[in-house]
Amino acid sequence: MKDLKHINYFEKLLEAADNELIREAINDGGVALGYTCYHVPEPIMNMGKGFSVRLRAPLTGSTSIASYYLSNFVCSYCRGILERAIEGGYNFLGGFLASETCSHMNRCSEHFEMLNLVENDKFFIDWLDVPKKISDFRIKKMTEQLKEKFLKPMSKNYNIDVSKEALIQSVKEHNEINDILRQISEFRKEDKPKITGTEFHTINLVAKVCPKHLIKNYLIETLEEIKHRIPDDKKYRARVVVVGSEIDNPEFIKLIEDQGALVVADRFCYGAYPEIEPIKLTTDDPFEDVVRHYIETCQCPRMMDGVKRREAYTLKLVNDFNADGIIYETMKFCDYWGYEKSTASHDMINKHNIPAVTIEREYTMSSAGQLRTRVQAFVESLEIKEIQKKGKVK
Ligand code: SF4
Ligand code: SF4
């Protein structure tokens, strides 16, 4: 297929945690607010002159200093983020909206604070205590906390507009951008998709890490271009859904696609599902509506009452995107996904007869050789299954 017009630019934007659109927004008076977890509602950060940046640590090499503070048994995503912070890579941040969602990230963000890693007198960091079960009471409590811990310093330190009207406007733009991403993602349902998983992941990532108002037109143009794109005749060996913990590097998706498996849907942190689902404002408190949306749509294994919900959600993706199998991936030492990947893959294979494989990886591409071999073997097994289904092999 012909290269997408903006794809090289998008790749360039992903080369650093900071990028030229972030700098442009800051020069225009914007305040960059960092976060790392789905449970922190993104539209909160995009009110008034605030803008959200989901933190990444691209091109991470050694994490030796972060490991000294956190230990080698903390997941390499958290170590990568802390290492980059120690190097001064997040000095552009006005605040870090952290969450008590996993103990590894807690340790990382606590060190952010203790080591005083951001050179900005107005910088603030606070933690949202996110419930592990869904109920009205828990959603109300989380909303109260969000107002106290995040909105107050946003308003006090930076004079950001944290009114209901500002949030309604932010949700509107959030839904518009996600609608564009949803339309782009829909092309992956076709027999001959007009977009690869690697391209989609790149586009989805720039939407997460760049100021929304500055990236929006690039996304609109890209959608229009894809509508008229002529797909390759190239036949992929299989179609897969990828499920699991943080992937914020298109190289990882490319590694899978280089083995012949097209990634048709991404149910991992930093992926599109459930992130691109529209937020509905239905009550007179849009803050509570937004919190409810994130708690109710969350597909993270830390939610204790969500096993069946997560199973149904993954099955729906497999069906909707006509996938042949599922790759469950997890970062080494991640407790939540470590457990979930074993039980969920077992159920997919044994209860639903859907091929699945589990892989453990590092945040960086350091174990690419092993991953390649594992994905290759899985793709071959999917092909054999397909041939058997067609009755060519008895
Ligand atoms: S896996 Fe769960 S706890 Fe970890 S970043 Fe994603 S949503 Fe947050
Ligand atoms: S990979 Fe697991 S341990 Fe690491 S931040 Fe995500 S949820 Fe936490």
CSV table of C-alpha atoms and ligand atoms in Angstrom, one decimal:
chain,number,residue,atom,x,y,z
A,1,MET,CA,0.0,0.0,0.0
A,2,LYS,CA,1.1,3.5,-0.6
A,3,ASP,CA,2.6,5.1,2.6
A,4,LEU,CA,0.2,7.3,4.5
A,5,LYS,CA,1.0,11.0,4.1
A,6,HIS,CA,1.6,11.7,7.8
A,7,ILE,CA,2.9,8.4,9.0
A,8,ASN,CA,6.6,9.5,9.0
A,9,TYR,CA,5.6,12.6,11.0
A,10,PHE,CA,3.6,10.5,13.5
A,11,GLU,CA,6.7,8.2,13.9
A,12,LYS,CA,8.8,11.3,14.6
A,13,LEU,CA,6.4,12.6,17.2
A,14,LEU,CA,6.8,9.3,19.0
A,15,GLU,CA,10.6,9.4,19.2
A,16,ALA,CA,10.6,11.3,22.4
A,17,ALA,CA,8.3,11.7,25.5
A,18,ASP,CA,8.3,15.4,24.7
A,19,ASN,CA,7.6,16.3,21.0
A,20,GLU,CA,7.1,19.4,18.9
A,21,LEU,CA,3.3,19.6,19.3
A,22,ILE,CA,3.7,19.4,23.1
A,23,ARG,CA,6.2,22.2,22.9
A,24,GLU,CA,4.0,24.3,20.6
A,25,ALA,CA,1.0,23.9,23.1
A,26,ILE,CA,3.2,24.9,26.0
A,27,ASN,CA,4.5,27.9,24.1
A,28,ASP,CA,0.9,28.9,23.5
A,29,GLY,CA,0.3,28.9,27.3
A,30,GLY,CA,-0.9,25.3,27.6
A,31,VAL,CA,-0.2,23.1,30.7
A,32,ALA,CA,0.9,19.5,30.1
A,33,LEU,CA,-0.6,17.0,32.5
A,34,GLY,CA,0.9,13.6,32.6
A,35,TYR,CA,-0.7,10.3,33.5
A,36,THR,CA,0.0,6.6,33.0
A,37,CYS,CA,-3.2,4.6,33.6
A,38,TYR,CA,-6.6,4.2,32.0
A,39,HIS,CA,-8.3,4.8,35.3
A,40,VAL,CA,-7.3,8.5,35.3
A,41,PRO,CA,-10.0,10.0,33.1
A,42,GLU,CA,-8.3,11.7,30.2
A,43,PRO,CA,-10.9,14.5,29.6
A,44,ILE,CA,-10.2,15.9,33.1
A,45,MET,CA,-6.7,16.9,31.9
A,46,ASN,CA,-8.0,18.5,28.7
A,47,MET,CA,-10.1,21.2,30.3
A,48,GLY,CA,-9.3,24.8,29.6
A,49,LYS,CA,-5.6,25.3,28.9
A,50,GLY,CA,-4.7,21.9,30.3
A,51,PHE,CA,-3.8,19.0,28.0
A,52,SER,CA,-3.1,15.3,28.6
A,53,VAL,CA,0.0,13.4,27.8
A,54,ARG,CA,0.1,9.7,28.4
A,55,LEU,CA,3.6,9.1,29.6
A,56,ARG,CA,6.0,7.0,27.6
A,57,ALA,CA,9.7,6.4,27.7
A,58,PRO,CA,10.7,5.8,24.1
A,59,LEU,CA,14.2,4.5,23.3
A,60,THR,CA,14.7,3.3,26.8
A,61,GLY,CA,18.1,1.6,27.2
A,62,SER,CA,19.4,0.7,30.6
A,63,THR,CA,17.2,1.3,33.7
A,64,SER,CA,20.0,0.8,36.2
A,65,ILE,CA,19.4,4.0,38.2
A,66,ALA,CA,15.6,3.4,38.4
A,67,SER,CA,16.3,-0.2,39.3
A,68,TYR,CA,18.4,1.0,42.2
A,69,TYR,CA,15.4,2.9,43.6
A,70,LEU,CA,12.7,0.5,42.6
A,71,SER,CA,14.4,-3.0,42.5
A,72,ASN,CA,14.7,-5.2,39.5
A,73,PHE,CA,11.4,-6.9,40.3
A,74,VAL,CA,9.3,-3.8,39.4
A,75,CYS,CA,8.0,-4.0,35.8
A,76,SER,CA,10.2,-2.5,33.2
A,77,TYR,CA,7.6,0.0,32.1
A,78,CYS,CA,7.7,1.7,35.5
A,79,ARG,CA,11.5,1.5,35.6
A,80,GLY,CA,11.6,3.0,32.1
A,81,ILE,CA,9.3,5.9,33.2
A,82,LEU,CA,11.4,6.6,36.4
A,83,GLU,CA,14.7,6.4,34.5
A,84,ARG,CA,13.4,8.9,32.0
A,85,ALA,CA,12.2,11.2,34.8
A,86,ILE,CA,15.6,11.0,36.5
A,87,GLU,CA,17.2,12.0,33.2
A,88,GLY,CA,15.0,15.1,33.2
A,89,GLY,CA,12.8,13.9,30.4
A,90,TYR,CA,9.5,15.1,31.9
A,91,ASN,CA,10.5,18.6,32.8
A,92,PHE,CA,7.8,19.8,30.4
A,93,LEU,CA,5.1,18.6,32.8
A,94,GLY,CA,2.9,20.9,34.9
A,95,GLY,CA,1.5,18.0,36.9
A,96,PHE,CA,1.3,14.2,37.2
A,97,LEU,CA,-2.1,12.8,37.8
A,98,ALA,CA,-1.2,9.4,39.3
A,99,SER,CA,-3.4,6.6,40.5
A,100,GLU,CA,-3.3,3.9,43.2
A,101,THR,CA,-3.9,1.2,40.6
A,102,CYS,CA,-0.9,-1.0,40.8
A,103,SER,CA,1.9,-1.2,43.4
A,104,HIS,CA,4.7,-1.0,40.8
A,105,MET,CA,3.4,2.3,39.4
A,106,ASN,CA,2.8,3.6,42.9
A,107,ARG,CA,6.4,3.1,43.7
A,108,CYS,CA,7.4,4.8,40.5
A,109,SER,CA,5.2,7.8,41.0
A,110,GLU,CA,6.2,8.1,44.7
A,111,HIS,CA,9.8,8.4,43.6
A,112,PHE,CA,8.7,11.0,41.1
A,113,GLU,CA,7.7,13.1,44.1
A,114,MET,CA,10.4,12.1,46.6
A,115,LEU,CA,13.3,12.7,44.3
A,116,ASN,CA,11.7,16.0,43.1
A,117,LEU,CA,12.3,15.1,39.5
A,118,VAL,CA,10.5,17.9,37.6
A,119,GLU,CA,12.1,21.3,37.5
A,120,ASN,CA,9.0,23.4,37.9
A,121,ASP,CA,7.9,25.1,41.2
A,122,LYS,CA,4.3,24.7,40.3
A,123,PHE,CA,4.6,21.0,39.5
A,124,PHE,CA,2.1,18.9,41.5
A,125,ILE,CA,1.5,15.2,41.8
A,126,ASP,CA,-1.4,13.4,43.6
A,127,TRP,CA,-2.9,9.9,43.5
A,128,LEU,CA,-6.4,8.9,42.8
A,129,ASP,CA,-7.6,6.0,44.9
A,130,VAL,CA,-9.4,3.9,42.3
A,131,PRO,CA,-12.0,1.3,43.4
A,132,LYS,CA,-11.6,-2.3,42.5
A,133,LYS,CA,-15.3,-2.9,42.2
A,134,ILE,CA,-18.1,-1.0,40.5
A,135,SER,CA,-20.8,0.6,42.6
A,136,ASP,CA,-22.5,4.0,42.8
A,137,PHE,CA,-21.0,4.7,46.2
A,138,ARG,CA,-17.4,4.0,44.9
A,139,ILE,CA,-18.0,6.1,41.8
A,140,LYS,CA,-19.2,9.0,44.0
A,141,LYS,CA,-16.1,8.7,46.3
A,142,MET,CA,-13.7,8.6,43.3
A,143,THR,CA,-15.4,11.7,41.9
A,144,GLU,CA,-15.0,13.6,45.2
A,145,GLN,CA,-11.3,12.6,45.3
A,146,LEU,CA,-10.8,13.7,41.7
A,147,LYS,CA,-12.2,17.1,42.5
A,148,GLU,CA,-10.1,17.5,45.6
A,149,LYS,CA,-6.8,16.0,44.4
A,150,PHE,CA,-6.6,17.0,40.8
A,151,LEU,CA,-9.0,19.9,40.0
A,152,LYS,CA,-7.9,22.0,43.0
A,153,PRO,CA,-4.2,22.1,42.1
A,154,MET,CA,-5.0,22.5,38.4
A,155,SER,CA,-7.0,25.6,39.2
A,156,LYS,CA,-4.8,27.0,42.0
A,157,ASN,CA,-1.3,26.4,40.5
A,158,TYR,CA,-2.2,27.2,36.8
A,159,ASN,CA,-5.6,28.9,36.8
A,160,ILE,CA,-7.0,26.1,34.5
A,161,ASP,CA,-10.7,26.4,34.0
A,162,VAL,CA,-12.1,23.4,35.8
A,163,SER,CA,-15.8,24.3,35.4
A,164,LYS,CA,-18.5,21.9,34.3
A,165,GLU,CA,-18.7,23.8,31.0
A,166,ALA,CA,-14.9,23.2,30.4
A,167,LEU,CA,-15.4,19.5,31.0
A,168,ILE,CA,-18.4,19.3,28.7
A,169,GLN,CA,-16.3,20.9,26.0
A,170,SER,CA,-13.4,18.6,26.7
A,171,VAL,CA,-15.6,15.5,26.5
A,172,LYS,CA,-17.0,16.8,23.1
A,173,GLU,CA,-13.5,17.0,21.6
A,174,HIS,CA,-12.5,13.7,23.2
A,175,ASN,CA,-15.5,12.0,21.6
A,176,GLU,CA,-14.8,13.6,18.2
A,177,ILE,CA,-11.2,12.3,18.2
A,178,ASN,CA,-12.2,8.9,19.3
A,179,ASP,CA,-14.9,8.8,16.6
A,180,ILE,CA,-12.1,9.4,14.0
A,181,LEU,CA,-10.1,6.6,15.5
A,182,ARG,CA,-13.1,4.3,15.6
A,183,GLN,CA,-13.7,4.9,11.9
A,184,ILE,CA,-10.1,4.2,11.1
A,185,SER,CA,-10.2,1.0,13.3
A,186,GLU,CA,-13.3,-0.2,11.4
A,187,PHE,CA,-11.2,-0.7,8.3
A,188,ARG,CA,-9.4,-3.5,10.1
A,189,LYS,CA,-12.6,-5.5,9.9
A,190,GLU,CA,-12.3,-5.8,6.2
A,191,ASP,CA,-11.0,-9.0,4.4
A,192,LYS,CA,-8.3,-6.9,2.9
A,193,PRO,CA,-7.8,-4.1,5.5
A,194,LYS,CA,-6.7,-0.7,4.2
A,195,ILE,CA,-4.5,-0.2,7.2
A,196,THR,CA,-2.1,-2.4,9.1
A,197,GLY,CA,-2.0,-2.9,12.9
A,198,THR,CA,1.3,-1.1,13.1
A,199,GLU,CA,0.0,1.9,11.3
A,200,PHE,CA,-3.1,2.0,13.4
A,201,HIS,CA,-1.1,1.7,16.6
A,202,THR,CA,1.1,4.6,15.5
A,203,ILE,CA,-2.0,6.8,14.8
A,204,ASN,CA,-3.7,5.8,18.0
A,205,LEU,CA,-0.5,6.6,20.1
A,206,VAL,CA,-0.1,10.1,18.7
A,207,ALA,CA,-3.7,10.8,19.7
A,208,LYS,CA,-2.8,9.8,23.2
A,209,VAL,CA,0.4,11.7,23.6
A,210,CYS,CA,-0.1,14.9,21.7
A,211,PRO,CA,-2.4,17.9,22.5
A,212,LYS,CA,-5.8,17.0,21.1
A,213,HIS,CA,-6.4,20.3,19.3
A,214,LEU,CA,-3.1,20.1,17.5
A,215,ILE,CA,-3.3,16.5,16.3
A,216,LYS,CA,-7.0,16.5,15.3
A,217,ASN,CA,-6.6,17.8,11.8
A,218,TYR,CA,-3.8,15.3,11.0
A,219,LEU,CA,-6.2,12.5,12.1
A,220,ILE,CA,-9.0,13.8,10.0
A,221,GLU,CA,-6.8,14.0,6.9
A,222,THR,CA,-5.5,10.5,7.6
A,223,LEU,CA,-9.0,9.1,7.9
A,224,GLU,CA,-10.0,10.7,4.5
A,225,GLU,CA,-6.8,9.3,3.0
A,226,ILE,CA,-7.5,5.7,4.2
A,227,LYS,CA,-11.1,5.9,2.9
A,228,HIS,CA,-9.6,6.1,-0.6
A,229,ARG,CA,-6.6,3.9,-0.1
A,230,ILE,CA,-6.2,0.8,-2.3
A,231,PRO,CA,-5.4,-2.2,-0.1
A,232,ASP,CA,-2.6,-4.6,-0.8
A,233,ASP,CA,-3.2,-8.0,-2.3
A,234,LYS,CA,-0.9,-9.3,0.4
A,235,LYS,CA,-2.5,-12.2,2.2
A,236,TYR,CA,-1.7,-12.3,6.0
A,237,ARG,CA,-1.3,-15.8,7.4
A,238,ALA,CA,-3.6,-15.0,10.3
A,239,ARG,CA,-5.6,-12.3,12.1
A,240,VAL,CA,-5.0,-11.7,15.8
A,241,VAL,CA,-6.3,-9.7,18.7
A,242,VAL,CA,-3.6,-8.6,21.2
A,243,VAL,CA,-4.6,-8.3,24.8
A,244,GLY,CA,-2.6,-7.3,27.9
A,245,SER,CA,-0.5,-4.7,29.6
A,246,GLU,CA,1.1,-1.5,28.3
A,247,ILE,CA,2.4,-1.4,24.7
A,248,ASP,CA,3.4,2.0,23.6
A,249,ASN,CA,5.8,1.1,20.8
A,250,PRO,CA,4.6,0.3,17.2
A,251,GLU,CA,7.8,-1.8,16.8
A,252,PHE,CA,6.1,-4.4,19.0
A,253,ILE,CA,3.1,-4.7,16.7
A,254,LYS,CA,5.4,-4.7,13.7
A,255,LEU,CA,7.3,-7.7,15.2
A,256,ILE,CA,4.0,-9.6,15.2
A,257,GLU,CA,3.0,-8.5,11.7
A,258,ASP,CA,6.4,-9.3,10.3
A,259,GLN,CA,5.6,-13.0,11.3
A,260,GLY,CA,2.5,-12.8,9.1
A,261,ALA,CA,-0.2,-12.1,11.7
A,262,LEU,CA,-2.2,-9.0,11.1
A,263,VAL,CA,-3.1,-7.3,14.4
A,264,VAL,CA,-6.8,-6.4,13.9
A,265,ALA,CA,-7.7,-5.3,17.4
A,266,ASP,CA,-5.7,-4.0,20.4
A,267,ARG,CA,-7.1,-4.6,23.9
A,268,PHE,CA,-4.0,-3.5,25.8
A,269,CYS,CA,-3.1,-0.4,27.8
A,270,TYR,CA,-2.4,2.3,25.2
A,271,GLY,CA,-4.4,0.4,22.7
A,272,ALA,CA,-7.7,1.5,21.2
A,273,TYR,CA,-10.2,-0.7,23.1
A,274,PRO,CA,-11.9,0.3,25.3
A,275,GLU,CA,-10.3,3.7,25.1
A,276,ILE,CA,-12.1,4.9,22.0
A,277,GLU,CA,-15.6,4.2,23.2
A,278,PRO,CA,-17.7,7.4,23.5
A,279,ILE,CA,-18.4,9.0,26.8
A,280,LYS,CA,-22.0,9.8,27.5
A,281,LEU,CA,-22.9,12.7,29.8
A,282,THR,CA,-26.3,11.9,31.2
A,283,THR,CA,-26.6,13.6,34.7
A,284,ASP,CA,-26.1,17.1,35.9
A,285,ASP,CA,-22.6,16.2,37.2
A,286,PRO,CA,-20.4,15.6,34.2
A,287,PHE,CA,-17.5,14.8,36.5
A,288,GLU,CA,-19.3,11.8,37.9
A,289,ASP,CA,-20.4,10.8,34.4
A,290,VAL,CA,-16.8,10.7,33.3
A,291,VAL,CA,-15.6,8.8,36.3
A,292,ARG,CA,-18.5,6.3,35.8
A,293,HIS,CA,-17.5,5.8,32.2
A,294,TYR,CA,-13.9,5.0,33.0
A,295,ILE,CA,-14.8,2.6,35.9
A,296,GLU,CA,-17.5,0.8,34.0
A,297,THR,CA,-15.7,0.4,30.7
A,298,CYS,CA,-12.3,-0.5,32.2
A,299,GLN,CA,-11.0,-3.9,31.1
A,300,CYS,CA,-8.1,-4.0,33.5
A,301,PRO,CA,-7.6,-7.2,35.5
A,302,ARG,CA,-7.3,-5.2,38.8
A,303,MET,CA,-11.1,-4.8,38.7
A,304,MET,CA,-12.1,-7.7,40.9
A,305,ASP,CA,-15.7,-8.1,39.7
A,306,GLY,CA,-14.8,-8.0,35.9
A,307,VAL,CA,-13.6,-11.5,34.9
A,308,LYS,CA,-16.8,-12.3,32.9
A,309,ARG,CA,-17.0,-8.8,31.5
A,310,ARG,CA,-13.4,-9.0,30.2
A,311,GLU,CA,-14.0,-12.4,28.7
A,312,ALA,CA,-17.1,-11.2,26.9
A,313,TYR,CA,-15.3,-8.1,25.7
A,314,THR,CA,-12.4,-10.1,24.2
A,315,LEU,CA,-14.8,-12.6,22.6
A,316,LYS,CA,-16.7,-9.7,21.0
A,317,LEU,CA,-13.4,-8.3,19.5
A,318,VAL,CA,-12.5,-11.7,18.2
A,319,ASN,CA,-15.9,-12.0,16.5
A,320,ASP,CA,-16.3,-8.4,15.3
A,321,PHE,CA,-12.8,-8.3,13.8
A,322,ASN,CA,-13.0,-11.9,12.5
A,323,ALA,CA,-9.8,-12.9,14.3
A,324,ASP,CA,-8.2,-16.3,14.2
A,325,GLY,CA,-6.6,-16.1,17.6
A,326,ILE,CA,-5.5,-14.1,20.6
A,327,ILE,CA,-2.1,-13.1,21.9
A,328,TYR,CA,-2.1,-12.4,25.6
A,329,GLU,CA,1.0,-10.4,26.4
A,330,THR,CA,2.3,-9.1,29.8
A,331,MET,CA,5.2,-7.2,31.1
A,332,LYS,CA,7.5,-9.4,33.2
A,333,PHE,CA,6.6,-9.1,37.0
A,334,CYS,CA,3.2,-7.6,36.3
A,335,ASP,CA,1.0,-9.4,38.8
A,336,TYR,CA,-2.4,-8.4,37.4
A,337,TRP,CA,-1.8,-9.5,33.8
A,338,GLY,CA,0.5,-12.4,34.8
A,339,TYR,CA,-2.5,-14.0,36.5
A,340,GLU,CA,-5.1,-12.9,34.0
A,341,LYS,CA,-3.2,-14.1,30.9
A,342,SER,CA,-3.0,-17.6,32.3
A,343,THR,CA,-6.6,-18.0,33.3
A,344,ALA,CA,-8.1,-16.0,30.3
A,345,SER,CA,-6.0,-17.9,27.7
A,346,HIS,CA,-7.0,-21.2,29.3
A,347,ASP,CA,-10.7,-20.3,29.1
A,348,MET,CA,-10.4,-19.1,25.5
A,349,ILE,CA,-8.8,-22.3,24.4
A,350,ASN,CA,-10.8,-24.8,26.5
A,351,LYS,CA,-14.2,-23.1,26.8
A,352,HIS,CA,-14.4,-21.2,23.5
A,353,ASN,CA,-12.1,-23.1,21.3
A,354,ILE,CA,-10.3,-20.0,20.3
A,355,PRO,CA,-6.5,-20.4,19.9
A,356,ALA,CA,-4.5,-18.3,22.3
A,357,VAL,CA,-0.9,-17.9,23.3
A,358,THR,CA,0.7,-16.1,26.2
A,359,ILE,CA,3.9,-14.1,26.0
A,360,GLU,CA,6.0,-12.3,28.6
A,361,ARG,CA,8.1,-9.4,27.5
A,362,GLU,CA,10.0,-6.4,28.7
A,363,TYR,CA,9.0,-2.8,28.0
A,364,THR,CA,11.9,-2.4,25.6
A,365,MET,CA,12.4,-4.6,22.5
A,366,SER,CA,15.3,-6.4,24.3
A,367,SER,CA,13.7,-9.8,24.1
A,368,ALA,CA,12.6,-9.4,20.4
A,369,GLY,CA,14.3,-12.7,19.3
A,370,GLN,CA,12.4,-14.8,21.8
A,371,LEU,CA,9.1,-13.0,21.0
A,372,ARG,CA,9.6,-13.5,17.3
A,373,THR,CA,10.0,-17.3,17.7
A,374,ARG,CA,7.0,-17.5,20.0
A,375,VAL,CA,4.8,-15.5,17.6
A,376,GLN,CA,6.1,-17.5,14.6
A,377,ALA,CA,5.1,-20.8,16.3
A,378,PHE,CA,1.7,-19.5,17.1
A,379,VAL,CA,1.0,-18.2,13.6
A,380,GLU,CA,2.1,-21.7,12.2
A,381,SER,CA,-0.3,-23.4,14.7
A,382,LEU,CA,-3.1,-21.1,13.5
A,383,GLU,CA,-2.4,-22.0,9.9
A,384,ILE,CA,-2.4,-25.7,10.6
A,385,LYS,CA,-5.7,-25.3,12.4
A,386,GLU,CA,-7.1,-23.5,9.4
A,387,ILE,CA,-5.9,-26.2,7.0
A,388,GLN,CA,-7.4,-28.9,9.3
A,389,LYS,CA,-10.7,-27.0,9.3
A,390,LYS,CA,-10.8,-27.1,5.6
A,391,GLY,CA,-10.3,-30.8,5.7
A,392,LYS,CA,-7.0,-30.8,3.8
A,393,VAL,CA,-5.2,-32.7,6.6
A,394,LYS,CA,-6.9,-35.7,8.3
B,1,SF4,S1,-3.0,-2.5,33.3
B,1,SF4,FE1,-4.6,-1.6,34.6
B,1,SF4,S2,-3.5,-0.7,36.3
B,1,SF4,FE2,-2.0,-1.0,34.7
B,1,SF4,S3,-1.9,0.9,33.5
B,1,SF4,FE3,-3.4,-0.4,32.5
B,1,SF4,S4,-5.4,0.1,33.4
B,1,SF4,FE4,-3.8,0.9,34.8
B,2,SF4,S1,2.6,-3.6,33.4
B,2,SF4,FE1,1.5,-4.3,35.2
B,2,SF4,S2,2.9,-3.8,36.9
B,2,SF4,FE2,3.5,-2.6,35.2
B,2,SF4,S3,2.4,-0.6,35.4
B,2,SF4,FE3,1.2,-1.9,34.1
B,2,SF4,S4,-0.3,-2.9,35.5
B,2,SF4,FE4,1.5,-2.1,36.7
